[in-house]
Amino acid sequence: MIGIKSIASYVPVDGVDNYAQGVKFSKNEDFIISKIGSAFLPRKAATQETSDLCVEAINALFINNPDLKREAIDALIVVTQNGDEEGLPHTTAIVQAKLGLPTNVAAFDISLGCSGYVYGIYAMKGFMEATGLKNGLLITADPYSKIINPEDRNTTMLFGDAATATWMGESATWLLGKSRFGTDGSGAPYLKVSDGVFFMNGRQVFNFALLKVPAHLHELLNDSDLKADKIDAFCIHQGSAAIVDAVARRFEGVPVEKFIKDMAGTGNTVSSSIPLLLEKHMIDGDWKRIAISGFGVGLSWGSAILYRQ
Amino acid sequence: MIGIKSIASYVPVDGVDNYAQGVKFSKNEDFIISKIGSAFLPRKAATQETSDLCVEAINALFINNPDLKREAIDALIVVTQNGDEEGLPHTTAIVQAKLGLPTNVAAFDISLGCSGYVYGIYAMKGFMEATGLKNGLLITADPYSKIINPEDRNTTMLFGDAATATWMGESATWLLGKSRFGTDGSGAPYLKVSDGVFFMNGRQVFNFALLKVPAHLHELLNDSDLKADKIDAFCIHQGSAAIVDAVARRFEGVPVEKFIKDMAGTGNTVSSSIPLLLEKHMIDGDWKRIAISGFGVGLSWGSAILYRQ
């Protein structure tokens, strides 16, 4: 059964001091830590394209996994809504060339935002099982610095650039359990790009997440015949400190500490936020079963159980 | 096992008379029929968005399949590189809202061009099997009229707008056999959009297809333990009459007539060209086993066997 074998990431070293941005926008340090959750927001260099972030994350994966051979990779998915080019070609093709991956690799982009990792792991697992492919790399890379207006206090203090690479294949330590998904395009205008600039209605997105995510997680647990106390951790999208805290408080049955909050040095990295948590806390930790949930652009949401084999 | 239950399409009634374009570009009728292959190129109305083409195709699917209930649809994929918005949100979310599909639908866009349908059916089948979803709609809609320069004779005489909707689920008549895929991003510059305008190096794309597709189909047959004469038809991407003819001649072992050529009224409809062939010739026909192959933007290619249950 295809599962998650390893996760690596690339987080740019350069970035923005959020306290300095706070001075500009009259936000104090307490607000920055307790509501936004990030003191530093990594930013890619102007010369780096989305595909370059993907390549960095995959190279980190190669370093961590000497047994992962370039020529064995036969499936590649990039989750992004800010690819290199204008619509076409897809970013995966550019990544294939930059990395010198075999030309027999099956490669496509998935367009999703903050829910993208949850969808992506099932899309990759399913595609590999349906086609008999053996070694898949699921990449997340959605550098919002390409579309953020640095004068927009609603977005420029929230988002950070990052990329992650998840190796999926047989003999994996972590397997995918039940999943649930949702889409409500009536909320599409709350997160969108117009004339190259990103706009977010933060209040509407916050309300959506608070209404949807705790209930969705409870539905997922019911589907899985699991009580909440059987989940070692909840790794939900790190939209902001405020939304993680609010979802944790609204979700009944577990201490709020089970909702992992770790975004002080990254910000909201869109589809990379969940795999960043998993890389840091799950892969080498002692958890046996976790729940993940992503939510955002679309509006779109997805939740799933991951468990140790 | 998830397979193909039904296919419907939307082809705009309005469009461009290719003979009239031929006069403008000094191309005679013989060239237009024998090399390009299309006397008429459907074009969406300026007021129609990509999501509107998707909705039209899905509504046609509903009309053809009274047993397909809107509330039973739980998976939706749109294959496009010319979605409604600038990168985000994804077009599937907009389609969900316009059609009033249930909000528990799992929905995402796949970014691929002319190879997109072959990848898409395996992505949908795999995603549904990995998540337990029951009724998936795979949509293709890539209206190149949004990006084509009407003064560019290399592209404006080739491409037509269309959308298709494929219902995938259990108890399907047509099942998915073996598949093969490929990606070569070194050819990414041959098909790309810059400053909103599509560019194609037709000679390079033709050479790529002629080199790659016949060999890929033979590899697929080998993988499937099938001789070429066991394939009732080859439904390959209708890039142009010239490329379909050239691939058919290069592919040894079957009469060229087995390579279906049917694009006179549609042009090159990108990821819609294969499902348009399947809708018209496969679904209600007497074929038992066919091969499909898509190739283009990326460069990307994919080939597969479909067989009647």
mmCIF file with all atom_site columns, N, CA, C and O in Angstrom, chain A residues 81 85-86 88 90 93 96 103-105 107 109 111-112 119 126 181-183 185 192-193 195-196 297-298, chain B residues 81 85-86 88 90 93 96 103-105 107 109 111-112 126 181-183 185 192-193 195-196 297-298:
data_model
loop_
_atom_site.group_PDB
_atom_site.id
_atom_site.type_symbol
_atom_site.label_atom_id
_atom_site.label_alt_id
_atom_site.label_comp_id
_atom_site.label_asym_id
_atom_site.label_entity_id
_atom_site.label_seq_id
_atom_site.pdbx_PDB_ins_code
_atom_site.Cartn_x
_atom_site.Cartn_y
_atom_site.Cartn_z
_atom_site.occupancy
_atom_site.B_iso_or_equiv
_atom_site.pdbx_formal_charge
_atom_site.auth_seq_id
_atom_site.auth_comp_id
_atom_site.auth_asym_id
_atom_site.auth_atom_id
_atom_site.pdbx_PDB_model_num
ATOM 1   N N  . GLN A 1 81  ? -0.695  27.211 -7.039  1.00 0.00 ? 81  GLN A N  1
ATOM 2   C CA . GLN A 1 81  ? -1.546  28.134 -7.796  1.00 0.00 ? 81  GLN A CA 1
ATOM 3   C C  . GLN A 1 81  ? -0.729  29.357 -8.213  1.00 0.00 ? 81  GLN A C  1
ATOM 4   O O  . GLN A 1 81  ? -1.289  30.362 -8.653  1.00 0.00 ? 81  GLN A O  1
ATOM 5   N N  . GLU A 1 85  ? 4.876   29.704 -14.991 1.00 0.00 ? 85  GLU A N  1
ATOM 6   C CA . GLU A 1 85  ? 4.414   30.309 -16.233 1.00 0.00 ? 85  GLU A CA 1
ATOM 7   C C  . GLU A 1 85  ? 2.964   30.771 -16.122 1.00 0.00 ? 85  GLU A C  1
ATOM 8   O O  . GLU A 1 85  ? 2.304   30.515 -15.123 1.00 0.00 ? 85  GLU A O  1
ATOM 9   N N  . GLU A 1 86  ? 2.513   31.446 -17.158 1.00 0.00 ? 86  GLU A N  1
ATOM 10  C CA . GLU A 1 86  ? 1.121   31.912 -17.223 1.00 0.00 ? 86  GLU A CA 1
ATOM 11  C C  . GLU A 1 86  ? 0.245   30.775 -17.724 1.00 0.00 ? 86  GLU A C  1
ATOM 12  O O  . GLU A 1 86  ? -0.005  30.653 -18.913 1.00 0.00 ? 86  GLU A O  1
ATOM 13  N N  . LEU A 1 88  ? 0.308   27.887 -18.826 1.00 0.00 ? 88  LEU A N  1
ATOM 14  C CA . LEU A 1 88  ? 0.986   26.766 -19.446 1.00 0.00 ? 88  LEU A CA 1
ATOM 15  C C  . LEU A 1 88  ? 2.378   27.170 -19.906 1.00 0.00 ? 88  LEU A C  1
ATOM 16  O O  . LEU A 1 88  ? 2.573   28.309 -20.308 1.00 0.00 ? 88  LEU A O  1
ATOM 17  N N  . HIS A 1 90  ? 2.798   23.542 -17.351 1.00 0.00 ? 90  HIS A N  1
ATOM 18  C CA . HIS A 1 90  ? 2.725   23.262 -15.927 1.00 0.00 ? 90  HIS A CA 1
ATOM 19  C C  . HIS A 1 90  ? 4.126   23.253 -15.315 1.00 0.00 ? 90  HIS A C  1
ATOM 20  O O  . HIS A 1 90  ? 5.121   22.969 -15.981 1.00 0.00 ? 90  HIS A O  1
ATOM 21  N N  . ALA A 1 93  ? 6.621   20.048 -15.318 1.00 0.00 ? 93  ALA A N  1
ATOM 22  C CA . ALA A 1 93  ? 7.471   19.784 -16.492 1.00 0.00 ? 93  ALA A CA 1
ATOM 23  C C  . ALA A 1 93  ? 8.807   20.503 -16.331 1.00 0.00 ? 93  ALA A C  1
ATOM 24  O O  . ALA A 1 93  ? 9.865   19.950 -16.655 1.00 0.00 ? 93  ALA A O  1
ATOM 25  N N  . GLN A 1 96  ? 10.896  18.682 -13.793 1.00 0.00 ? 96  GLN A N  1
ATOM 26  C CA . GLN A 1 96  ? 11.483  17.466 -14.390 1.00 0.00 ? 96  GLN A CA 1
ATOM 27  C C  . GLN A 1 96  ? 12.786  17.800 -15.102 1.00 0.00 ? 96  GLN A C  1
ATOM 28  O O  . GLN A 1 96  ? 13.796  17.105 -14.925 1.00 0.00 ? 96  GLN A O  1
ATOM 29  N N  . THR A 1 103 ? 12.598  10.821 -18.265 1.00 0.00 ? 103 THR A N  1
ATOM 30  C CA . THR A 1 103 ? 11.478  11.313 -19.070 1.00 0.00 ? 103 THR A CA 1
ATOM 31  C C  . THR A 1 103 ? 10.279  10.366 -19.024 1.00 0.00 ? 103 THR A C  1
ATOM 32  O O  . THR A 1 103 ? 9.229   10.704 -19.563 1.00 0.00 ? 103 THR A O  1
ATOM 33  N N  . ASN A 1 104 ? 10.423  9.219  -18.366 1.00 0.00 ? 104 ASN A N  1
ATOM 34  C CA . ASN A 1 104 ? 9.221   8.377  -18.217 1.00 0.00 ? 104 ASN A CA 1
ATOM 35  C C  . ASN A 1 104 ? 8.432   8.745  -16.956 1.00 0.00 ? 104 ASN A C  1
ATOM 36  O O  . ASN A 1 104 ? 7.548   8.004  -16.532 1.00 0.00 ? 104 ASN A O  1
ATOM 37  N N  . VAL A 1 105 ? 8.710   9.900  -16.368 1.00 0.00 ? 105 VAL A N  1
ATOM 38  C CA . VAL A 1 105 ? 7.973   10.323 -15.174 1.00 0.00 ? 105 VAL A CA 1
ATOM 39  C C  . VAL A 1 105 ? 6.594   10.856 -15.574 1.00 0.00 ? 105 VAL A C  1
ATOM 40  O O  . VAL A 1 105 ? 6.454   11.584 -16.566 1.00 0.00 ? 105 VAL A O  1
ATOM 41  N N  . ALA A 1 107 ? 3.760   13.330 -14.758 1.00 0.00 ? 107 ALA A N  1
ATOM 42  C CA . ALA A 1 107 ? 3.890   14.602 -14.037 1.00 0.00 ? 107 ALA A CA 1
ATOM 43  C C  . ALA A 1 107 ? 2.734   15.531 -14.350 1.00 0.00 ? 107 ALA A C  1
ATOM 44  O O  . ALA A 1 107 ? 2.377   15.708 -15.518 1.00 0.00 ? 107 ALA A O  1
ATOM 45  N N  . ASP A 1 109 ? 0.490   19.213 -12.482 1.00 0.00 ? 109 ASP A N  1
ATOM 46  C CA . ASP A 1 109 ? 0.242   20.133 -11.375 1.00 0.00 ? 109 ASP A CA 1
ATOM 47  C C  . ASP A 1 109 ? -1.192  19.952 -10.881 1.00 0.00 ? 109 ASP A C  1
ATOM 48  O O  . ASP A 1 109 ? -2.100  19.686 -11.676 1.00 0.00 ? 109 ASP A O  1
ATOM 49  N N  . SER A 1 111 ? -4.008  22.278 -8.954  1.00 0.00 ? 111 SER A N  1
ATOM 50  C CA . SER A 1 111 ? -4.313  23.638 -8.526  1.00 0.00 ? 111 SER A CA 1
ATOM 51  C C  . SER A 1 111 ? -5.218  23.609 -7.299  1.00 0.00 ? 111 SER A C  1
ATOM 52  O O  . SER A 1 111 ? -6.411  23.332 -7.400  1.00 0.00 ? 111 SER A O  1
ATOM 53  N N  . LEU A 1 112 ? -4.616  23.839 -6.157  1.00 0.00 ? 112 LEU A N  1
ATOM 54  C CA . LEU A 1 112 ? -5.340  23.984 -4.894  1.00 0.00 ? 112 LEU A CA 1
ATOM 55  C C  . LEU A 1 112 ? -4.482  24.855 -3.990  1.00 0.00 ? 112 LEU A C  1
ATOM 56  O O  . LEU A 1 112 ? -3.253  24.908 -4.153  1.00 0.00 ? 112 LEU A O  1
ATOM 57  N N  . TYR A 1 119 ? -5.550  16.824 -0.215  1.00 0.00 ? 119 TYR A N  1
ATOM 58  C CA . TYR A 1 119 ? -5.949  16.277 -1.517  1.00 0.00 ? 119 TYR A CA 1
ATOM 59  C C  . TYR A 1 119 ? -4.759  15.597 -2.205  1.00 0.00 ? 119 TYR A C  1
ATOM 60  O O  . TYR A 1 119 ? -4.890  14.530 -2.798  1.00 0.00 ? 119 TYR A O  1
ATOM 61  N N  . GLY A 1 126 ? -3.542  7.456  -5.082  1.00 0.00 ? 126 GLY A N  1
ATOM 62  C CA . GLY A 1 126 ? -4.510  6.861  -6.003  1.00 0.00 ? 126 GLY A CA 1
ATOM 63  C C  . GLY A 1 126 ? -3.953  6.736  -7.407  1.00 0.00 ? 126 GLY A C  1
ATOM 64  O O  . GLY A 1 126 ? -4.112  5.694  -8.062  1.00 0.00 ? 126 GLY A O  1
ATOM 65  N N  . PHE A 1 181 ? -13.625 15.448 2.201   1.00 0.00 ? 181 PHE A N  1
ATOM 66  C CA . PHE A 1 181 ? -13.297 16.640 1.431   1.00 0.00 ? 181 PHE A CA 1
ATOM 67  C C  . PHE A 1 181 ? -14.519 17.532 1.274   1.00 0.00 ? 181 PHE A C  1
ATOM 68  O O  . PHE A 1 181 ? -15.657 17.091 1.470   1.00 0.00 ? 181 PHE A O  1
ATOM 69  N N  . GLY A 1 182 ? -14.284 18.774 0.909   1.00 0.00 ? 182 GLY A N  1
ATOM 70  C CA . GLY A 1 182 ? -15.395 19.676 0.666   1.00 0.00 ? 182 GLY A CA 1
ATOM 71  C C  . GLY A 1 182 ? -14.996 20.866 -0.181  1.00 0.00 ? 182 GLY A C  1
ATOM 72  O O  . GLY A 1 182 ? -13.805 21.225 -0.269  1.00 0.00 ? 182 GLY A O  1
ATOM 73  N N  . THR A 1 183 ? -15.986 21.444 -0.838  1.00 0.00 ? 183 THR A N  1
ATOM 74  C CA . THR A 1 183 ? -15.786 22.578 -1.734  1.00 0.00 ? 183 THR A CA 1
ATOM 75  C C  . THR A 1 183 ? -17.017 23.468 -1.683  1.00 0.00 ? 183 THR A C  1
ATOM 76  O O  . THR A 1 183 ? -18.147 22.966 -1.749  1.00 0.00 ? 183 THR A O  1
ATOM 77  N N  . GLY A 1 185 ? -17.742 26.884 -3.699  1.00 0.00 ? 185 GLY A N  1
ATOM 78  C CA . GLY A 1 185 ? -17.300 27.954 -4.586  1.00 0.00 ? 185 GLY A CA 1
ATOM 79  C C  . GLY A 1 185 ? -18.029 29.267 -4.380  1.00 0.00 ? 185 GLY A C  1
ATOM 80  O O  . GLY A 1 185 ? -17.604 30.293 -4.929  1.00 0.00 ? 185 GLY A O  1
ATOM 81  N N  . LYS A 1 192 ? -8.675  35.482 -3.754  1.00 0.00 ? 192 LYS A N  1
ATOM 82  C CA . LYS A 1 192 ? -8.471  35.437 -5.197  1.00 0.00 ? 192 LYS A CA 1
ATOM 83  C C  . LYS A 1 192 ? -7.425  36.449 -5.640  1.00 0.00 ? 192 LYS A C  1
ATOM 84  O O  . LYS A 1 192 ? -7.031  37.344 -4.877  1.00 0.00 ? 192 LYS A O  1
ATOM 85  N N  . VAL A 1 193 ? -6.972  36.258 -6.882  1.00 0.00 ? 193 VAL A N  1
ATOM 86  C CA . VAL A 1 193 ? -6.004  37.170 -7.483  1.00 0.00 ? 193 VAL A CA 1
ATOM 87  C C  . VAL A 1 193 ? -6.698  37.959 -8.591  1.00 0.00 ? 193 VAL A C  1
ATOM 88  O O  . VAL A 1 193 ? -7.409  37.385 -9.418  1.00 0.00 ? 193 VAL A O  1
ATOM 89  N N  . ASP A 1 195 ? -5.695  41.146 -11.393 1.00 0.00 ? 195 ASP A N  1
ATOM 90  C CA . ASP A 1 195 ? -4.623  41.991 -11.933 1.00 0.00 ? 195 ASP A CA 1
ATOM 91  C C  . ASP A 1 195 ? -3.300  41.726 -11.216 1.00 0.00 ? 195 ASP A C  1
ATOM 92  O O  . ASP A 1 195 ? -2.551  42.655 -10.898 1.00 0.00 ? 195 ASP A O  1
ATOM 93  N N  . GLY A 1 196 ? -3.062  40.466 -10.935 1.00 0.00 ? 196 GLY A N  1
ATOM 94  C CA . GLY A 1 196 ? -1.782  40.058 -10.373 1.00 0.00 ? 196 GLY A CA 1
ATOM 95  C C  . GLY A 1 196 ? -1.631  40.237 -8.872  1.00 0.00 ? 196 GLY A C  1
ATOM 96  O O  . GLY A 1 196 ? -0.569  39.933 -8.325  1.00 0.00 ? 196 GLY A O  1
ATOM 97  N N  . VAL A 1 297 ? -8.387  28.585 0.019   1.00 0.00 ? 297 VAL A N  1
ATOM 98  C CA . VAL A 1 297 ? -8.769  28.991 -1.341  1.00 0.00 ? 297 VAL A CA 1
ATOM 99  C C  . VAL A 1 297 ? -9.797  28.048 -1.959  1.00 0.00 ? 297 VAL A C  1
ATOM 100 O O  . VAL A 1 297 ? -9.594  26.837 -1.994  1.00 0.00 ? 297 VAL A O  1
ATOM 101 N N  . GLY A 1 298 ? -10.873 28.611 -2.473  1.00 0.00 ? 298 GLY A N  1
ATOM 102 C CA . GLY A 1 298 ? -11.866 27.781 -3.184  1.00 0.00 ? 298 GLY A CA 1
ATOM 103 C C  . GLY A 1 298 ? -13.312 28.246 -3.026  1.00 0.00 ? 298 GLY A C  1
ATOM 104 O O  . GLY A 1 298 ? -13.922 28.566 -3.992  1.00 0.00 ? 298 GLY A O  1
ATOM 105 N N  . GLN B 1 81  ? -5.605  24.580 -18.462 1.00 0.00 ? 81  GLN B N  1
ATOM 106 C CA . GLN B 1 81  ? -4.498  25.517 -18.232 1.00 0.00 ? 81  GLN B CA 1
ATOM 107 C C  . GLN B 1 81  ? -4.945  26.940 -18.581 1.00 0.00 ? 81  GLN B C  1
ATOM 108 O O  . GLN B 1 81  ? -4.122  27.842 -18.688 1.00 0.00 ? 81  GLN B O  1
ATOM 109 N N  . GLU B 1 85  ? -9.789  32.204 -13.426 1.00 0.00 ? 85  GLU B N  1
ATOM 110 C CA . GLU B 1 85  ? -9.101  33.231 -12.652 1.00 0.00 ? 85  GLU B CA 1
ATOM 111 C C  . GLU B 1 85  ? -7.603  33.184 -12.884 1.00 0.00 ? 85  GLU B C  1
ATOM 112 O O  . GLU B 1 85  ? -7.083  32.275 -13.520 1.00 0.00 ? 85  GLU B O  1
ATOM 113 N N  . GLU B 1 86  ? -6.906  34.150 -12.331 1.00 0.00 ? 86  GLU B N  1
ATOM 114 C CA . GLU B 1 86  ? -5.446  34.202 -12.426 1.00 0.00 ? 86  GLU B CA 1
ATOM 115 C C  . GLU B 1 86  ? -4.843  33.312 -11.342 1.00 0.00 ? 86  GLU B C  1
ATOM 116 O O  . GLU B 1 86  ? -4.546  33.787 -10.252 1.00 0.00 ? 86  GLU B O  1
ATOM 117 N N  . LEU B 1 88  ? -5.543  31.591 -8.884  1.00 0.00 ? 88  LEU B N  1
ATOM 118 C CA . LEU B 1 88  ? -6.439  31.171 -7.814  1.00 0.00 ? 88  LEU B CA 1
ATOM 119 C C  . LEU B 1 88  ? -7.646  32.088 -7.731  1.00 0.00 ? 88  LEU B C  1
ATOM 120 O O  . LEU B 1 88  ? -7.524  33.274 -8.015  1.00 0.00 ? 88  LEU B O  1
ATOM 121 N N  . HIS B 1 90  ? -9.159  27.904 -8.031  1.00 0.00 ? 90  HIS B N  1
ATOM 122 C CA . HIS B 1 90  ? -9.253  26.906 -9.086  1.00 0.00 ? 90  HIS B CA 1
ATOM 123 C C  . HIS B 1 90  ? -10.651 26.920 -9.702  1.00 0.00 ? 90  HIS B C  1
ATOM 124 O O  . HIS B 1 90  ? -11.641 27.277 -9.051  1.00 0.00 ? 90  HIS B O  1
ATOM 125 N N  . ALA B 1 93  ? -13.867 24.952 -8.194  1.00 0.00 ? 93  ALA B N  1
ATOM 126 C CA . ALA B 1 93  ? -14.671 25.565 -7.125  1.00 0.00 ? 93  ALA B CA 1
ATOM 127 C C  . ALA B 1 93  ? -15.790 26.407 -7.734  1.00 0.00 ? 93  ALA B C  1
ATOM 128 O O  . ALA B 1 93  ? -16.931 26.391 -7.248  1.00 0.00 ? 93  ALA B O  1
ATOM 129 N N  . GLN B 1 96  ? -18.448 24.114 -9.092  1.00 0.00 ? 96  GLN B N  1
ATOM 130 C CA . GLN B 1 96  ? -19.282 23.585 -7.985  1.00 0.00 ? 96  GLN B CA 1
ATOM 131 C C  . GLN B 1 96  ? -20.402 24.553 -7.659  1.00 0.00 ? 96  GLN B C  1
ATOM 132 O O  . GLN B 1 96  ? -21.562 24.151 -7.524  1.00 0.00 ? 96  GLN B O  1
ATOM 133 N N  . THR B 1 103 ? -21.728 20.495 -1.278  1.00 0.00 ? 103 THR B N  1
ATOM 134 C CA . THR B 1 103 ? -20.457 21.035 -0.777  1.00 0.00 ? 103 THR B CA 1
ATOM 135 C C  . THR B 1 103 ? -19.539 19.936 -0.233  1.00 0.00 ? 103 THR B C  1
ATOM 136 O O  . THR B 1 103 ? -18.411 20.231 0.138   1.00 0.00 ? 103 THR B O  1
ATOM 137 N N  . ASN B 1 104 ? -20.016 18.694 -0.202  1.00 0.00 ? 104 ASN B N  1
ATOM 138 C CA . ASN B 1 104 ? -19.088 17.627 0.211   1.00 0.00 ? 104 ASN B CA 1
ATOM 139 C C  . ASN B 1 104 ? -18.311 17.062 -0.979  1.00 0.00 ? 104 ASN B C  1
ATOM 140 O O  . ASN B 1 104 ? -17.682 16.011 -0.881  1.00 0.00 ? 104 ASN B O  1
ATOM 141 N N  . VAL B 1 105 ? -18.343 17.773 -2.118  1.00 0.00 ? 105 VAL B N  1
ATOM 142 C CA . VAL B 1 105 ? -17.613 17.310 -3.288  1.00 0.00 ? 105 VAL B CA 1
ATOM 143 C C  . VAL B 1 105 ? -16.120 17.611 -3.118  1.00 0.00 ? 105 VAL B C  1
ATOM 144 O O  . VAL B 1 105 ? -15.727 18.689 -2.660  1.00 0.00 ? 105 VAL B O  1
ATOM 145 N N  . ALA B 1 107 ? -12.830 18.475 -4.923  1.00 0.00 ? 107 ALA B N  1
ATOM 146 C CA . ALA B 1 107 ? -12.687 19.168 -6.213  1.00 0.00 ? 107 ALA B CA 1
ATOM 147 C C  . ALA B 1 107 ? -11.310 19.786 -6.347  1.00 0.00 ? 107 ALA B C  1
ATOM 148 O O  . ALA B 1 107 ? -10.830 20.453 -5.432  1.00 0.00 ? 107 ALA B O  1
ATOM 149 N N  . ASP B 1 109 ? -8.360  21.239 -9.722  1.00 0.00 ? 109 ASP B N  1
ATOM 150 C CA . ASP B 1 109 ? -7.963  21.341 -11.123 1.00 0.00 ? 109 ASP B CA 1
ATOM 151 C C  . ASP B 1 109 ? -6.659  20.572 -11.332 1.00 0.00 ? 109 ASP B C  1
ATOM 152 O O  . ASP B 1 109 ? -5.795  20.549 -10.439 1.00 0.00 ? 109 ASP B O  1
ATOM 153 N N  . SER B 1 111 ? -3.502  20.743 -13.986 1.00 0.00 ? 111 SER B N  1
ATOM 154 C CA . SER B 1 111 ? -2.902  21.553 -15.040 1.00 0.00 ? 111 SER B CA 1
ATOM 155 C C  . SER B 1 111 ? -2.125  20.658 -15.992 1.00 0.00 ? 111 SER B C  1
ATOM 156 O O  . SER B 1 111 ? -1.035  20.192 -15.668 1.00 0.00 ? 111 SER B O  1
ATOM 157 N N  . LEU B 1 112 ? -2.736  20.397 -17.126 1.00 0.00 ? 112 LEU B N  1
ATOM 158 C CA . LEU B 1 112 ? -2.090  19.668 -18.224 1.00 0.00 ? 112 LEU B CA 1
ATOM 159 C C  . LEU B 1 112 ? -2.757  20.118 -19.509 1.00 0.00 ? 112 LEU B C  1
ATOM 160 O O  . LEU B 1 112 ? -3.916  20.552 -19.493 1.00 0.00 ? 112 LEU B O  1
ATOM 161 N N  . GLY B 1 126 ? -7.969  6.778  -9.505  1.00 0.00 ? 126 GLY B N  1
ATOM 162 C CA . GLY B 1 126 ? -7.120  6.536  -8.351  1.00 0.00 ? 126 GLY B CA 1
ATOM 163 C C  . GLY B 1 126 ? -7.574  7.315  -7.133  1.00 0.00 ? 126 GLY B C  1
ATOM 164 O O  . GLY B 1 126 ? -7.645  6.770  -6.023  1.00 0.00 ? 126 GLY B O  1
ATOM 165 N N  . PHE B 1 181 ? 3.262   6.916  -19.160 1.00 0.00 ? 181 PHE B N  1
ATOM 166 C CA . PHE B 1 181 ? 3.298   8.382  -19.162 1.00 0.00 ? 181 PHE B CA 1
ATOM 167 C C  . PHE B 1 181 ? 4.712   8.880  -19.402 1.00 0.00 ? 181 PHE B C  1
ATOM 168 O O  . PHE B 1 181 ? 5.690   8.137  -19.226 1.00 0.00 ? 181 PHE B O  1
ATOM 169 N N  . GLY B 1 182 ? 4.818   10.149 -19.754 1.00 0.00 ? 182 GLY B N  1
ATOM 170 C CA . GLY B 1 182 ? 6.139   10.733 -19.929 1.00 0.00 ? 182 GLY B CA 1
ATOM 171 C C  . GLY B 1 182 ? 6.118   12.245 -19.872 1.00 0.00 ? 182 GLY B C  1
ATOM 172 O O  . GLY B 1 182 ? 5.064   12.877 -20.070 1.00 0.00 ? 182 GLY B O  1
ATOM 173 N N  . THR B 1 183 ? 7.257   12.804 -19.557 1.00 0.00 ? 183 THR B N  1
ATOM 174 C CA . THR B 1 183 ? 7.418   14.254 -19.405 1.00 0.00 ? 183 THR B CA 1
ATOM 175 C C  . THR B 1 183 ? 8.828   14.636 -19.822 1.00 0.00 ? 183 THR B C  1
ATOM 176 O O  . THR B 1 183 ? 9.779   13.987 -19.413 1.00 0.00 ? 183 THR B O  1
ATOM 177 N N  . GLY B 1 185 ? 10.512  18.289 -19.853 1.00 0.00 ? 185 GLY B N  1
ATOM 178 C CA . GLY B 1 185 ? 10.420  19.737 -19.696 1.00 0.00 ? 185 GLY B CA 1
ATOM 179 C C  . GLY B 1 185 ? 11.449  20.519 -20.500 1.00 0.00 ? 185 GLY B C  1
ATOM 180 O O  . GLY B 1 185 ? 11.336  21.742 -20.600 1.00 0.00 ? 185 GLY B O  1
ATOM 181 N N  . LYS B 1 192 ? 3.941   27.589 -25.003 1.00 0.00 ? 192 LYS B N  1
ATOM 182 C CA . LYS B 1 192 ? 3.842   28.363 -23.767 1.00 0.00 ? 192 LYS B CA 1
ATOM 183 C C  . LYS B 1 192 ? 3.112   29.684 -23.990 1.00 0.00 ? 192 LYS B C  1
ATOM 184 O O  . LYS B 1 192 ? 2.909   30.114 -25.132 1.00 0.00 ? 192 LYS B O  1
ATOM 185 N N  . VAL B 1 193 ? 2.714   30.285 -22.875 1.00 0.00 ? 193 VAL B N  1
ATOM 186 C CA . VAL B 1 193 ? 2.047   31.582 -22.914 1.00 0.00 ? 193 VAL B CA 1
ATOM 187 C C  . VAL B 1 193 ? 2.995   32.624 -22.342 1.00 0.00 ? 193 VAL B C  1
ATOM 188 O O  . VAL B 1 193 ? 3.599   32.420 -21.280 1.00 0.00 ? 193 VAL B O  1
ATOM 189 N N  . ASP B 1 195 ? 3.027   36.936 -21.715 1.00 0.00 ? 195 ASP B N  1
ATOM 190 C CA . ASP B 1 195 ? 2.236   38.170 -21.784 1.00 0.00 ? 195 ASP B CA 1
ATOM 191 C C  . ASP B 1 195 ? 0.848   37.914 -22.351 1.00 0.00 ? 195 ASP B C  1
ATOM 192 O O  . ASP B 1 195 ? 0.339   38.693 -23.160 1.00 0.00 ? 195 ASP B O  1
ATOM 193 N N  . GLY B 1 196 ? 0.277   36.796 -21.928 1.00 0.00 ? 196 GLY B N  1
ATOM 194 C CA . GLY B 1 196 ? -1.103  36.507 -22.295 1.00 0.00 ? 196 GLY B CA 1
ATOM 195 C C  . GLY B 1 196 ? -1.299  35.908 -23.669 1.00 0.00 ? 196 GLY B C  1
ATOM 196 O O  . GLY B 1 196 ? -2.435  35.623 -24.053 1.00 0.00 ? 196 GLY B O  1
ATOM 197 N N  . VAL B 1 297 ? 1.649   20.062 -24.589 1.00 0.00 ? 297 VAL B N  1
ATOM 198 C CA . VAL B 1 297 ? 2.217   21.005 -23.613 1.00 0.00 ? 297 VAL B CA 1
ATOM 199 C C  . VAL B 1 297 ? 3.017   20.303 -22.519 1.00 0.00 ? 297 VAL B C  1
ATOM 200 O O  . VAL B 1 297 ? 2.526   19.371 -21.888 1.00 0.00 ? 297 VAL B O  1
ATOM 201 N N  . GLY B 1 298 ? 4.226   20.776 -22.283 1.00 0.00 ? 298 GLY B N  1
ATOM 202 C CA . GLY B 1 298 ? 5.041   20.226 -21.192 1.00 0.00 ? 298 GLY B CA 1
ATOM 203 C C  . GLY B 1 298 ? 6.534   20.158 -21.475 1.00 0.00 ? 298 GLY B C  1
ATOM 204 O O  . GLY B 1 298 ? 7.288   20.784 -20.812 1.00 0.00 ? 298 GLY B O  1
#
